[in-house]
Amino acid sequence: MEKGALMPPAQEEKSRFVKNSVLYKEFLAEREEILKHKWIESEKAGKDIGFEKALLDWIVKHRSNWRAKRMKGARAEKAAS
């Protein structure tokens, strides 16, 4: 389907559901962190290290702490409401 083309209503509803899902939002947040890591590590290396290398490096070095901080923030936000 062409970008900007109208989707059938059922498909549009599914797309909206996915984009509003917690899982999709977590995916986007994680992807953003990986892209930041890719940029930083590429700058250090003086060349583009590529997404796959950045992904693997970020998972090993940062993912568990990043997730723990997000969970802690989500719990604090929930407790405040």
Short mmCIF file of C-alpha atoms in Angstrom, two decimals:
data_model
loop_
_atom_site.label_atom_id
_atom_site.label_comp_id
_atom_site.label_asym_id
_atom_site.label_seq_id
_atom_site.Cartn_x
_atom_site.Cartn_y
_atom_site.Cartn_z
CA MET A 1 0.00 0.00 0.00
CA GLU A 2 1.31 3.45 -0.91
CA LYS A 3 2.37 5.72 1.89
CA GLY A 4 -0.43 8.15 2.58
CA ALA A 5 -3.05 5.88 0.98
CA LEU A 6 -6.19 5.24 2.97
CA MET A 7 -6.47 1.91 4.76
CA PRO A 8 -9.68 -0.06 5.03
CA PRO A 9 -11.41 0.79 8.36
CA ALA A 10 -10.69 -2.63 9.93
CA GLN A 11 -7.00 -2.43 9.05
CA GLU A 12 -6.81 1.16 10.26
CA GLU A 13 -8.35 0.10 13.59
CA LYS A 14 -5.81 -2.74 13.94
CA SER A 15 -2.98 -0.35 13.14
CA ARG A 16 -4.22 2.14 15.74
CA PHE A 17 -4.55 -0.68 18.30
CA VAL A 18 -0.97 -1.83 17.68
CA LYS A 19 0.45 1.70 17.82
CA ASN A 20 -1.31 2.34 21.13
CA SER A 21 -0.24 -0.96 22.70
CA VAL A 22 2.21 -0.99 25.58
CA LEU A 23 4.33 -3.57 23.78
CA TYR A 24 4.72 -1.37 20.70
CA LYS A 25 5.54 1.67 22.84
CA GLU A 26 8.21 -0.35 24.67
CA PHE A 27 9.63 -1.50 21.33
CA LEU A 28 9.87 2.12 20.12
CA ALA A 29 11.52 3.28 23.35
CA GLU A 30 14.04 0.43 23.21
CA ARG A 31 14.75 1.10 19.54
CA GLU A 32 15.43 4.75 20.33
CA GLU A 33 17.95 3.77 23.01
CA ILE A 34 19.69 1.39 20.60
CA LEU A 35 19.91 4.13 17.96
CA LYS A 36 21.43 6.51 20.54
CA HIS A 37 23.92 3.81 21.50
CA LYS A 38 24.73 3.23 17.82
CA TRP A 39 25.43 6.92 17.33
CA ILE A 40 27.66 7.17 20.43
CA GLU A 41 29.63 4.02 19.63
CA SER A 42 29.96 4.99 15.97
CA GLU A 43 31.38 8.36 17.02
CA LYS A 44 33.89 6.61 19.27
CA ALA A 45 34.87 4.21 16.48
CA GLY A 46 35.06 6.94 13.85
CA LYS A 47 32.76 4.95 11.57
CA ASP A 48 29.24 3.56 11.45
CA ILE A 49 29.21 0.37 13.53
CA GLY A 50 25.85 -0.74 12.13
CA PHE A 51 22.56 -1.44 13.81
CA GLU A 52 23.16 -5.13 14.51
CA LYS A 53 26.44 -4.54 16.34
CA ALA A 54 24.91 -1.66 18.30
CA LEU A 55 21.89 -3.80 19.16
CA LEU A 56 23.96 -6.68 20.48
CA ASP A 57 26.32 -4.38 22.38
CA TRP A 58 23.42 -2.45 23.94
CA ILE A 59 21.64 -5.66 24.96
CA VAL A 60 24.75 -6.98 26.69
CA LYS A 61 25.79 -3.71 28.35
CA HIS A 62 22.64 -1.71 29.00
CA ARG A 63 19.31 -3.47 28.47
CA SER A 64 18.76 -4.92 31.94
CA ASN A 65 19.52 -1.61 33.72
CA TRP A 66 17.40 0.33 31.21
CA ARG A 67 14.44 -2.01 31.74
CA ALA A 68 14.81 -1.90 35.53
CA LYS A 69 14.74 1.93 35.47
CA ARG A 70 11.66 1.92 33.24
CA MET A 71 9.85 -0.55 35.48
CA LYS A 72 10.74 1.49 38.58
CA GLY A 73 9.47 4.64 36.87
CA ALA A 74 6.26 2.93 35.77
CA ARG A 75 5.61 1.66 39.32
CA ALA A 76 6.24 5.14 40.77
CA GLU A 77 3.92 6.69 38.18
CA LYS A 78 1.21 4.13 38.95
CA ALA A 79 1.54 4.68 42.70
CA ALA A 80 1.23 8.46 42.21
CA SER A 81 -2.05 8.13 40.31
#
